[in-house]
Coordinates of C-alpha atoms in Angstrom, one line a residue:
M1 CA -55.4 -9.8 -126.7
G2 CA -59.2 -10.4 -126.5
R3 CA -59.9 -6.7 -126.7
D4 CA -57.5 -6.4 -129.8
A5 CA -59.2 -9.2 -131.7
S6 CA -62.7 -7.8 -131.1
S7 CA -61.7 -4.4 -132.5
S8 CA -60.2 -6.0 -135.7
D9 CA -63.4 -8.0 -136.3
E10 CA -65.5 -4.8 -136.1
E11 CA -63.2 -3.0 -138.6
D12 CA -63.5 -5.9 -141.1
R13 CA -67.3 -5.9 -140.8
D14 CA -67.4 -2.1 -141.4
A15 CA -65.3 -2.6 -144.6
L16 CA -67.5 -5.3 -146.1
I17 CA -70.6 -3.3 -145.5
H18 CA -69.0 -0.3 -147.2
Q19 CA -67.9 -2.4 -150.2
N20 CA -71.5 -3.6 -150.9
D21 CA -73.2 -0.4 -150.3
T22 CA -74.4 1.4 -153.5
K23 CA -74.7 4.8 -152.0
P24 CA -71.9 5.3 -149.7
N25 CA -72.6 8.3 -147.4
Y26 CA -69.5 9.8 -145.9
T27 CA -69.5 12.3 -143.2
P28 CA -66.6 14.7 -143.4
R29 CA -64.4 14.6 -140.2
R30 CA -61.2 16.2 -139.1
R31 CA -58.1 13.9 -139.6
S32 CA -55.7 13.3 -136.9
A33 CA -52.0 12.7 -137.4
F34 CA -52.5 9.2 -136.0
D35 CA -55.5 8.2 -138.2
I36 CA -55.1 5.3 -140.6
E37 CA -57.0 5.3 -143.8
D38 CA -59.7 2.8 -144.4
F39 CA -58.4 -0.4 -146.0
P40 CA -61.0 -0.3 -149.0
S41 CA -60.0 3.2 -149.9
R42 CA -56.4 2.3 -150.4
V43 CA -56.7 -1.1 -152.1
P44 CA -58.4 -1.6 -155.4
A45 CA -61.3 -4.0 -155.4
R46 CA -59.8 -6.5 -157.9
R47 CA -56.6 -6.9 -155.9
F48 CA -58.6 -7.7 -152.8
N49 CA -60.3 -10.6 -154.6
V50 CA -56.9 -12.0 -155.7
S51 CA -55.7 -12.0 -152.1
L52 CA -58.8 -14.0 -151.0
N53 CA -58.1 -16.5 -153.7
G54 CA -54.5 -16.9 -152.6
R55 CA -55.5 -17.6 -149.1
F56 CA -57.8 -20.3 -150.3
L57 CA -55.1 -22.0 -152.3
I58 CA -52.6 -22.0 -149.4
A59 CA -55.2 -23.6 -147.1
I60 CA -55.6 -26.4 -149.5
V61 CA -52.0 -27.0 -150.6
L62 CA -50.3 -26.8 -147.1
P63 CA -52.0 -29.9 -145.6
L64 CA -51.2 -31.8 -148.7
L65 CA -47.5 -30.9 -148.4
I66 CA -47.5 -32.0 -144.7
L67 CA -48.9 -35.3 -145.6
V68 CA -46.2 -35.9 -148.3
L69 CA -43.4 -35.1 -145.9
F70 CA -44.9 -37.4 -143.3
F71 CA -45.1 -40.4 -145.5
F72 CA -41.9 -40.0 -147.4
T73 CA -39.4 -38.5 -144.9
D74 CA -37.7 -40.1 -141.8
I75 CA -38.5 -37.5 -139.1
H76 CA -36.7 -39.5 -136.5
S77 CA -33.4 -39.4 -138.4
V78 CA -33.8 -35.7 -139.0
F79 CA -34.3 -34.8 -135.3
S80 CA -31.8 -37.3 -134.0
S81 CA -29.1 -35.8 -136.1
R82 CA -29.7 -32.3 -134.8
F83 CA -30.4 -33.5 -131.1
P84 CA -28.4 -36.7 -130.4
M85 CA -29.3 -36.8 -126.6
L86 CA -33.1 -36.7 -127.4
K87 CA -34.0 -40.3 -128.4
L88 CA -37.7 -40.2 -129.2
G89 CA -37.8 -43.7 -130.6
S90 CA -37.7 -45.6 -127.3
L91 CA -39.0 -44.4 -123.9
D92 CA -37.8 -47.7 -122.4
N93 CA -34.2 -46.9 -123.5
R94 CA -34.3 -43.5 -121.9
M95 CA -35.6 -44.9 -118.6
R96 CA -32.9 -47.5 -118.6
E97 CA -30.2 -44.9 -119.4
S98 CA -31.5 -42.8 -116.5
E99 CA -31.4 -45.7 -114.1
L100 CA -27.9 -46.7 -115.1
R101 CA -26.9 -43.1 -114.7
A102 CA -28.3 -43.3 -111.1
L103 CA -26.3 -46.4 -110.5
Y104 CA -23.2 -44.7 -111.6
L105 CA -23.8 -41.8 -109.2
L106 CA -24.6 -44.2 -106.4
K107 CA -21.4 -46.0 -107.0
Q108 CA -19.5 -42.7 -106.8
Q109 CA -21.3 -41.9 -103.5
Q110 CA -20.3 -45.3 -102.2
L111 CA -16.7 -44.7 -102.9
E112 CA -16.8 -41.3 -101.2
L113 CA -18.3 -43.0 -98.1
F114 CA -15.6 -45.6 -98.1
S115 CA -13.0 -42.8 -98.4
M116 CA -14.5 -41.2 -95.4
W117 CA -14.5 -44.6 -93.6
N118 CA -10.8 -45.1 -94.3
R119 CA -10.1 -41.6 -92.9
T120 CA -11.9 -42.4 -89.7
L121 CA -9.9 -45.6 -89.3
G122 CA -6.7 -43.5 -89.5
L123 CA -8.1 -41.0 -87.1
S124 CA -9.0 -43.8 -84.6
T125 CA -5.5 -45.2 -84.7
S126 CA -3.8 -41.9 -84.1
Q127 CA -6.2 -41.0 -81.2
N128 CA -5.8 -44.4 -79.6
S129 CA -2.0 -44.1 -79.7
S130 CA -1.9 -40.7 -78.4
L131 CA -4.3 -41.5 -75.5
T132 CA -2.3 -44.6 -74.7
A133 CA 0.9 -42.5 -74.5
V134 CA -0.7 -40.1 -72.1
N135 CA -2.3 -42.6 -69.8
S136 CA -3.0 -46.2 -70.7
S137 CA -5.3 -46.7 -67.7
E138 CA -7.7 -44.0 -68.8
P139 CA -10.7 -45.0 -71.1
K140 CA -10.9 -43.3 -74.5
L141 CA -13.3 -40.4 -74.2
S142 CA -14.5 -40.6 -77.8
D143 CA -15.0 -44.4 -78.1
R144 CA -18.8 -44.4 -77.9
F145 CA -19.2 -41.5 -80.3
F146 CA -16.6 -42.9 -82.8
E147 CA -18.3 -46.4 -82.8
D148 CA -21.6 -44.8 -83.5
F149 CA -20.2 -42.8 -86.3
K150 CA -18.6 -45.9 -87.9
A151 CA -21.9 -47.7 -87.6
D152 CA -23.7 -44.8 -89.3
V153 CA -21.3 -44.8 -92.2
L154 CA -21.5 -48.5 -92.7
E155 CA -25.3 -48.3 -92.6
Q156 CA -25.2 -45.7 -95.4
I157 CA -22.9 -47.9 -97.4
S158 CA -25.2 -50.8 -96.9
L159 CA -28.2 -48.8 -97.9
N160 CA -26.4 -47.5 -101.0
K161 CA -25.6 -51.1 -102.0
E162 CA -29.2 -52.1 -101.6
I163 CA -30.4 -49.2 -103.9
Q164 CA -27.8 -50.3 -106.5
D165 CA -29.2 -53.9 -106.4
V166 CA -32.8 -52.7 -106.8
L167 CA -31.9 -50.5 -109.7
L168 CA -29.8 -53.1 -111.4
L169 CA -32.4 -55.8 -111.2
P170 CA -34.3 -54.9 -114.5
H171 CA -31.0 -54.8 -116.3
Q172 CA -29.7 -58.3 -115.7
S173 CA -30.6 -59.1 -119.3
G174 CA -30.7 -57.2 -122.5
N175 CA -28.2 -55.1 -124.5
L176 CA -27.6 -52.4 -121.9
S177 CA -25.4 -53.2 -118.9
L178 CA -23.3 -51.4 -116.3
E179 CA -20.1 -51.6 -118.4
T180 CA -20.1 -47.9 -119.4
Y181 CA -21.3 -46.8 -116.0
G182 CA -18.6 -47.4 -113.6
S183 CA -18.3 -51.2 -113.3
D184 CA -14.6 -50.7 -113.1
L185 CA -15.0 -48.8 -109.8
G186 CA -15.0 -52.1 -108.0
N187 CA -16.6 -53.3 -104.8
P188 CA -14.5 -52.3 -101.7
G189 CA -14.9 -54.5 -98.6
F190 CA -15.8 -53.6 -95.0
G191 CA -12.4 -54.4 -93.7
G192 CA -13.7 -57.1 -91.3
F193 CA -16.1 -54.6 -89.5
S194 CA -19.7 -55.9 -89.5
L195 CA -22.7 -53.5 -89.4
N196 CA -24.1 -53.8 -85.9
R197 CA -26.0 -50.9 -84.2
C198 CA -26.4 -52.9 -81.0
R199 CA -22.8 -54.2 -80.5
K200 CA -21.7 -55.6 -77.2
V201 CA -20.3 -53.3 -74.5
D202 CA -16.6 -53.5 -73.9
Q203 CA -16.6 -54.1 -70.1
R204 CA -12.8 -53.7 -69.8
F205 CA -12.4 -56.8 -67.5
S206 CA -8.6 -56.3 -67.5
E207 CA -9.1 -53.0 -65.7
R208 CA -11.2 -54.4 -62.9
K209 CA -10.1 -53.6 -59.4
T210 CA -10.6 -56.4 -56.9
I211 CA -9.8 -57.6 -53.4
E212 CA -8.8 -61.1 -52.3
W213 CA -11.1 -63.4 -50.3
K214 CA -8.9 -65.2 -47.9
P215 CA -11.2 -66.6 -45.1
K216 CA -10.0 -68.1 -41.9
S217 CA -11.1 -71.7 -41.7
D218 CA -12.8 -71.4 -38.3
K219 CA -14.4 -67.9 -38.7
Y220 CA -18.0 -67.7 -40.2
L221 CA -20.4 -65.0 -41.3
F222 CA -24.1 -66.0 -41.2
A223 CA -26.0 -64.3 -44.0
I224 CA -29.3 -62.7 -43.1
C225 CA -31.4 -61.6 -46.1
L226 CA -35.0 -60.6 -45.6
S227 CA -35.9 -57.7 -47.9
G228 CA -38.2 -58.5 -50.9
Q229 CA -38.2 -61.6 -53.0
M230 CA -35.6 -63.8 -54.6
S231 CA -33.8 -61.1 -56.7
N232 CA -33.4 -58.9 -53.6
H233 CA -32.0 -61.8 -51.7
L234 CA -29.5 -62.7 -54.5
I235 CA -28.2 -59.0 -54.4
C236 CA -28.1 -59.2 -50.6
L237 CA -26.1 -62.5 -50.9
E238 CA -23.7 -60.9 -53.3
K239 CA -23.1 -58.0 -50.8
H240 CA -22.6 -60.6 -47.9
M241 CA -19.9 -62.3 -50.0
F242 CA -18.1 -58.9 -50.1
F243 CA -18.5 -58.4 -46.3
A244 CA -17.2 -61.9 -45.7
A245 CA -14.1 -61.2 -47.9
V246 CA -13.5 -57.9 -46.1
L247 CA -13.8 -59.6 -42.7
N248 CA -11.8 -62.8 -43.8
R249 CA -14.7 -65.2 -43.0
I250 CA -16.5 -68.1 -44.6
L251 CA -20.0 -67.2 -45.7
V252 CA -22.8 -69.5 -44.5
I253 CA -25.7 -69.7 -47.0
P254 CA -29.1 -69.5 -45.1
S255 CA -31.2 -72.6 -44.7
S256 CA -34.2 -73.1 -46.9
K257 CA -36.3 -73.2 -43.7
V258 CA -35.7 -69.5 -43.1
D259 CA -34.9 -68.4 -46.7
Y260 CA -35.2 -69.6 -50.3
Q261 CA -33.9 -72.9 -51.6
Y262 CA -30.7 -71.5 -53.1
N263 CA -29.4 -74.9 -54.1
R264 CA -32.3 -75.2 -56.6
V265 CA -31.3 -72.1 -58.5
L266 CA -27.6 -71.6 -57.8
D267 CA -24.5 -73.7 -58.0
I268 CA -22.9 -73.3 -54.6
K269 CA -19.9 -75.4 -55.5
H270 CA -19.4 -73.0 -58.5
I271 CA -18.4 -70.2 -56.1
N272 CA -15.7 -72.2 -54.3
T273 CA -14.4 -73.4 -57.7
C274 CA -14.1 -69.9 -59.0
L275 CA -12.1 -68.9 -55.9
G276 CA -10.0 -72.1 -55.8
K277 CA -10.8 -72.5 -52.1
V278 CA -13.7 -73.0 -49.7
V279 CA -15.2 -69.6 -49.2
V280 CA -18.9 -70.6 -48.8
K281 CA -20.8 -73.4 -47.0
T282 CA -24.4 -74.4 -47.0
F283 CA -26.2 -74.3 -43.7
E284 CA -26.3 -78.1 -43.7
E285 CA -22.4 -78.2 -44.0
F286 CA -22.1 -75.6 -41.3
S287 CA -24.4 -77.5 -38.9
E288 CA -22.5 -80.7 -39.5
I289 CA -19.2 -78.9 -38.4
K290 CA -20.7 -77.3 -35.4
K291 CA -23.0 -80.2 -34.6
N292 CA -24.5 -79.5 -31.1
H293 CA -23.2 -75.9 -30.9
L294 CA -25.2 -73.9 -33.4
H295 CA -24.7 -70.5 -31.9
I296 CA -24.4 -67.0 -33.4
D297 CA -21.9 -65.3 -31.1
R298 CA -22.7 -61.8 -32.2
F299 CA -25.8 -60.6 -34.2
L300 CA -24.9 -57.3 -35.7
C301 CA -27.3 -54.9 -37.4
Y302 CA -26.2 -53.0 -40.5
F303 CA -29.3 -50.8 -40.2
S304 CA -30.6 -49.6 -36.9
L305 CA -33.7 -47.7 -38.3
P306 CA -36.6 -48.2 -38.6
E307 CA -35.8 -51.4 -36.7
H308 CA -32.8 -53.5 -35.8
C309 CA -31.3 -55.5 -38.7
Y310 CA -34.6 -55.2 -40.7
V311 CA -35.4 -58.4 -38.8
D312 CA -38.9 -59.2 -37.4
N313 CA -39.8 -61.5 -34.5
D314 CA -41.0 -64.2 -36.9
H315 CA -37.7 -64.6 -38.5
V316 CA -35.9 -64.8 -35.1
K317 CA -38.3 -67.6 -34.1
K318 CA -37.5 -69.5 -37.4
L319 CA -33.7 -69.2 -36.6
K320 CA -34.2 -70.5 -33.2
G321 CA -36.4 -73.3 -34.6
L322 CA -33.2 -74.6 -36.4
G323 CA -31.6 -75.0 -33.1
I324 CA -29.6 -71.8 -33.4
S325 CA -29.0 -69.8 -30.2
M326 CA -28.1 -66.1 -30.3
G327 CA -27.6 -63.0 -28.1
K328 CA -29.4 -59.7 -28.5
L329 CA -29.3 -57.7 -31.7
E330 CA -26.5 -55.0 -31.7
S331 CA -26.2 -51.9 -33.9
P332 CA -22.6 -50.7 -34.2
W333 CA -23.8 -47.4 -35.8
I334 CA -26.9 -45.4 -36.5
E335 CA -28.0 -46.1 -40.1
D336 CA -31.4 -45.5 -41.7
V337 CA -32.7 -47.9 -44.4
S338 CA -34.4 -44.9 -46.2
K339 CA -31.2 -42.9 -46.2
P340 CA -28.1 -45.2 -46.4
S341 CA -24.7 -43.6 -46.0
K342 CA -21.8 -44.2 -48.3
R343 CA -19.4 -46.5 -46.4
T344 CA -15.8 -47.7 -47.1
I345 CA -14.1 -51.0 -46.5
Q346 CA -12.3 -49.4 -43.6
D347 CA -15.7 -48.4 -42.1
V348 CA -16.9 -52.1 -42.3
Q349 CA -13.7 -53.4 -40.8
A350 CA -13.8 -50.9 -37.9
K351 CA -17.4 -51.7 -36.9
F352 CA -17.9 -55.4 -37.9
S353 CA -14.5 -57.0 -37.2
S354 CA -14.6 -59.5 -34.3
N355 CA -12.8 -62.4 -32.7
D356 CA -15.9 -64.4 -32.3
D357 CA -16.2 -67.6 -34.4
V358 CA -19.7 -66.9 -35.7
I359 CA -21.3 -63.6 -36.5
A360 CA -24.4 -62.6 -38.3
I361 CA -25.0 -59.4 -40.2
G362 CA -28.5 -58.4 -41.4
D363 CA -29.9 -57.1 -43.7
V364 CA -27.3 -55.6 -46.1
F365 CA -29.5 -55.3 -49.2
F366 CA -29.7 -51.5 -49.0
A367 CA -26.1 -51.1 -47.8
D368 CA -24.0 -48.6 -49.8
V369 CA -20.4 -49.8 -49.4
E370 CA -17.8 -49.2 -52.1
Q371 CA -20.4 -49.0 -54.7
E372 CA -17.9 -48.5 -57.5
L373 CA -16.1 -51.7 -56.6
V374 CA -19.4 -53.7 -56.1
I375 CA -21.0 -52.9 -59.4
Q376 CA -17.9 -53.7 -61.6
P377 CA -18.4 -56.5 -64.2
G378 CA -17.6 -59.7 -62.4
G379 CA -18.0 -58.1 -59.0
P380 CA -15.5 -56.7 -56.5
L381 CA -13.8 -60.1 -55.6
A382 CA -10.8 -61.6 -57.4
H383 CA -11.8 -65.0 -59.1
K384 CA -11.3 -66.9 -62.3
C385 CA -14.9 -67.1 -63.5
K386 CA -17.2 -64.5 -65.3
T387 CA -19.4 -64.1 -62.3
L388 CA -19.8 -65.8 -58.8
I389 CA -23.5 -65.8 -58.4
E390 CA -25.1 -67.3 -61.6
P391 CA -27.9 -69.8 -62.4
S392 CA -27.2 -73.5 -61.9
Q393 CA -26.0 -75.6 -64.7
L394 CA -29.3 -77.4 -65.1
I395 CA -31.0 -74.0 -65.6
M396 CA -28.3 -72.8 -68.0
L397 CA -28.7 -75.9 -70.2
T398 CA -32.5 -75.6 -70.2
A399 CA -32.3 -71.9 -71.2
Q400 CA -30.0 -72.8 -74.1
R401 CA -32.3 -75.5 -75.3
F402 CA -35.2 -73.2 -75.1
I403 CA -33.3 -70.6 -77.2
Q404 CA -32.4 -73.2 -79.7
T405 CA -36.0 -74.4 -80.0
F406 CA -37.9 -71.1 -80.1
L407 CA -35.7 -68.1 -80.5
G408 CA -32.4 -68.7 -82.3
K409 CA -29.2 -66.6 -81.9
D410 CA -30.6 -63.2 -82.6
Y411 CA -33.5 -62.2 -80.3
A412 CA -34.4 -59.3 -78.0
A413 CA -35.7 -59.9 -74.5
F414 CA -38.2 -57.7 -72.6
H415 CA -39.0 -57.8 -68.8
F416 CA -42.6 -56.5 -68.5
R417 CA -43.4 -56.1 -64.9
R418 CA -47.1 -55.3 -64.4
H419 CA -48.7 -57.2 -61.5
G420 CA -48.6 -54.8 -58.4
F421 CA -46.4 -52.4 -60.4
L422 CA -49.1 -49.7 -61.0
K423 CA -49.3 -48.4 -57.5
F424 CA -45.5 -48.9 -56.9
C425 CA -44.5 -46.9 -60.0
N426 CA -47.1 -44.1 -59.5
A427 CA -45.6 -43.5 -56.0
K428 CA -42.3 -42.7 -57.8
K429 CA -41.5 -39.4 -59.5
P430 CA -41.7 -39.8 -62.4
S431 CA -43.9 -42.9 -62.7
C432 CA -42.5 -46.0 -64.4
F433 CA -45.8 -47.5 -65.4
Y434 CA -46.5 -47.0 -69.1
P435 CA -49.7 -47.4 -71.1
I436 CA -49.5 -50.3 -73.5
P437 CA -49.5 -48.2 -76.8
Q438 CA -46.6 -46.0 -75.4
A439 CA -44.7 -49.1 -74.3
A440 CA -45.2 -50.7 -77.8
D441 CA -43.8 -47.5 -79.5
C442 CA -40.8 -47.7 -77.2
I443 CA -40.2 -51.3 -77.8
S444 CA -40.5 -50.9 -81.6
R445 CA -37.9 -48.2 -81.7
V446 CA -35.4 -50.5 -79.9
I447 CA -36.3 -53.5 -82.1
E448 CA -35.9 -51.4 -85.3
K449 CA -32.4 -50.5 -84.2
A450 CA -31.5 -54.0 -83.1
N451 CA -33.1 -55.6 -86.2
T452 CA -34.0 -58.8 -84.3
P453 CA -36.8 -61.0 -85.7
V454 CA -38.4 -62.1 -82.3
I455 CA -38.8 -60.9 -78.7
Y456 CA -38.7 -63.0 -75.6
L457 CA -41.3 -61.8 -73.1
S458 CA -40.8 -62.3 -69.4
T459 CA -43.9 -60.9 -67.7
D460 CA -46.5 -61.3 -65.1
A461 CA -49.0 -59.3 -67.2
A462 CA -52.5 -60.5 -68.0
E463 CA -53.3 -61.9 -71.4
S464 CA -55.4 -58.9 -72.2
E465 CA -52.3 -56.6 -71.8
T466 CA -49.9 -58.9 -73.7
G467 CA -52.4 -59.5 -76.4
L468 CA -52.7 -55.7 -77.1
L469 CA -49.0 -55.2 -76.8
Q470 CA -48.4 -58.0 -79.4
S471 CA -50.7 -56.3 -81.9
L472 CA -49.0 -52.9 -81.5
I473 CA -45.4 -53.9 -81.9
V474 CA -44.8 -53.4 -85.6
V475 CA -41.5 -52.6 -87.2
N476 CA -41.2 -51.8 -90.9
G477 CA -44.7 -53.1 -91.6
R478 CA -44.1 -56.4 -89.8
V479 CA -45.5 -57.5 -86.5
V480 CA -42.6 -58.8 -84.3
P481 CA -43.7 -62.0 -82.5
L482 CA -43.7 -62.0 -78.6
V483 CA -42.6 -65.4 -77.3
T484 CA -43.2 -66.6 -73.8
R485 CA -42.4 -70.0 -72.1
P486 CA -45.2 -72.4 -73.0
A487 CA -46.8 -74.7 -70.5
R488 CA -45.1 -78.1 -70.2
N489 CA -45.7 -80.4 -73.2
S490 CA -44.3 -84.0 -73.1
A491 CA -43.7 -83.7 -76.9
E492 CA -41.3 -80.8 -76.3
K493 CA -37.9 -81.8 -74.9
W494 CA -36.3 -78.5 -74.1
D495 CA -37.3 -78.6 -70.4
A496 CA -36.7 -82.4 -70.0
L497 CA -33.7 -81.7 -67.6
L498 CA -35.8 -79.8 -65.1
Y499 CA -38.5 -82.5 -65.2
R500 CA -36.1 -85.3 -64.6
H501 CA -34.6 -83.6 -61.6
G502 CA -37.9 -82.6 -60.1
L503 CA -37.4 -78.9 -60.7
D504 CA -40.4 -78.3 -63.0
G505 CA -43.2 -76.2 -61.6
D506 CA -40.9 -74.5 -59.0
S507 CA -41.6 -70.7 -59.3
Q508 CA -38.1 -69.7 -58.3
V509 CA -36.5 -72.0 -60.8
E510 CA -38.9 -70.6 -63.5
A511 CA -38.0 -67.1 -62.5
M512 CA -34.3 -67.9 -62.7
L513 CA -34.9 -69.6 -66.1
D514 CA -36.5 -66.4 -67.3
K515 CA -33.5 -64.3 -66.1
T516 CA -31.1 -66.6 -67.9
I517 CA -33.0 -66.4 -71.2
C518 CA -33.1 -62.6 -71.0
A519 CA -29.4 -62.4 -70.0
M520 CA -28.4 -64.3 -73.1
S521 CA -30.4 -62.1 -75.5
T522 CA -28.9 -59.8 -78.1
V523 CA -30.7 -56.8 -76.6
F524 CA -32.6 -56.4 -73.3
I525 CA -35.4 -54.0 -72.3
G526 CA -36.0 -53.9 -68.6
A527 CA -38.4 -52.5 -66.1
S528 CA -37.2 -49.5 -64.2
G529 CA -37.4 -50.1 -60.4
S530 CA -37.4 -53.9 -60.6
T531 CA -34.7 -55.9 -58.9
F532 CA -35.5 -58.8 -61.3
T533 CA -34.4 -56.4 -64.1
E534 CA -31.3 -55.3 -62.1
D535 CA -30.2 -58.9 -61.6
I536 CA -30.5 -59.5 -65.4
F537 CA -28.5 -56.4 -66.1
R538 CA -25.8 -57.7 -63.6
L539 CA -25.7 -61.1 -65.4
R540 CA -25.4 -59.4 -68.8
K541 CA -22.6 -57.2 -67.6
D542 CA -20.7 -60.1 -66.0
W543 CA -21.2 -62.5 -68.9
G544 CA -20.2 -59.8 -71.5
S545 CA -23.6 -60.0 -73.2
A546 CA -24.6 -56.4 -72.5
S547 CA -25.5 -54.3 -75.5
V548 CA -25.3 -50.6 -76.1
C549 CA -29.0 -50.8 -77.0
D550 CA -29.9 -52.2 -73.6
E551 CA -32.3 -49.9 -71.7
Y552 CA -35.2 -49.6 -69.4
L553 CA -38.6 -49.4 -71.0
C554 CA -39.3 -45.9 -72.5
Q555 CA -36.0 -44.8 -71.0
G556 CA -36.0 -40.9 -70.7
E557 CA -39.8 -40.7 -71.2
D558 CA -42.6 -40.0 -68.8
P559 CA -45.8 -42.0 -69.1
N560 CA -48.2 -40.0 -71.4
F561 CA -51.0 -40.6 -68.8
I562 CA -50.8 -41.1 -65.0
A563 CA -53.8 -41.9 -62.8
D564 CA -54.5 -40.0 -59.7
N565 CA -53.5 -41.4 -56.3
E566 CA -56.0 -42.9 -53.9

């Protein structure tokens, strides 16, 4: 187009020069069939002047005509009659119409989602009935998937409703409303199903397989627990109860002079109450019965390697210091602590049954006997309680008061093991010691799913680590508070029970209190490789508080940085 315009201008200039020239001087040239005659030679001079005058008049009259039309004609009515959907008079109206149209579409989407929801309910019923007809004892294979699917559908419905509310907010007043945009579609309900991504795990207590504990009144099993700290000893004690039931013996709880003060953290009477008979006795009760004849008739070792019974000479001296006499340590089989064999009830009965009145078995913490029975919710023994080994009533009440004071019903709990854990974890493949930023990311993902407002932190970490962790746990732009047990304050009454009973300041009581608070949480994140965490998982499973969102810290991930070994 630029080149064409330039050519026309040159032709016009040539014509004007020729018109004013007095002595035109033409040079004859040959004509081509495509030649066009010069404009001046075809148009008389006077007509050309008239043409210029016409153009001048049009240039003056046309703007005047436009001004007249503008002031005396309703342009809006003209265009709106031709194009009724194009409302030029009100941008606000158009925006409101668009928003209400979006509301209408969202409402339709919501109905479609509810339709899908109703279909899944029908599918669930048919699958359940068919599975029950085939084998009522078999768990439904698609339960977990189906529950997740239902939660996803409800989450989308909830999000849809939230969008509708936001869009509708500017239209609560004014002439426009939702009347012409689907208000008659209604608001279907959720059918009693609440949106909960971190629902409780169905432990199927009715399907639990158990054995009866029917001890003979004059036969005793002396528990020997030495491995690790309190959490290890509680697991060991639970396994000793199983051995005592298999061997039809009363279990003797160790003395605090050779073991922990179990009576400060556990309710021993609770165990007998749950069984409806005397199945356990404290060492003090046992010594009162035997009086001057505190003798272990047979001292049997579950593990023979790397040393008998996992018992050292110091522990033997402590037992003898209680006035207990005993024979030499025996090993009924070859069993290595580092490679425990899977054993059955029949194996235990064959190797550890005895007619002696008092036997001792040590240490059974690493024993692998009927693991599927032992790890069941509520344990392998028949009883009428949720669990046999649980915190004392004083600790339970104190935990509840702490929760009511600081946490509320909905909270997550996190066991953050750090002290001495770096070397322990790095010896494992893969390591379980995570950098603080990576740990914070993992925690934030769980909290986002659980939607809990606060986190209870059970930890031995330094303040430098917990401070950094707190600053990095951000969910949806909000820092989620980490709550730890504060130092005792007389103005606070949540721990008054412990204080009045002389239990405050006891490290084992405080550890059990931490376990109890974690076990009561909505969601729990534990430390892989920690028996403290494992005991919390046991309590959550037995109490029915376990969630589908429970997991180990950064479960399935390796640490993004691992230090070299020494």
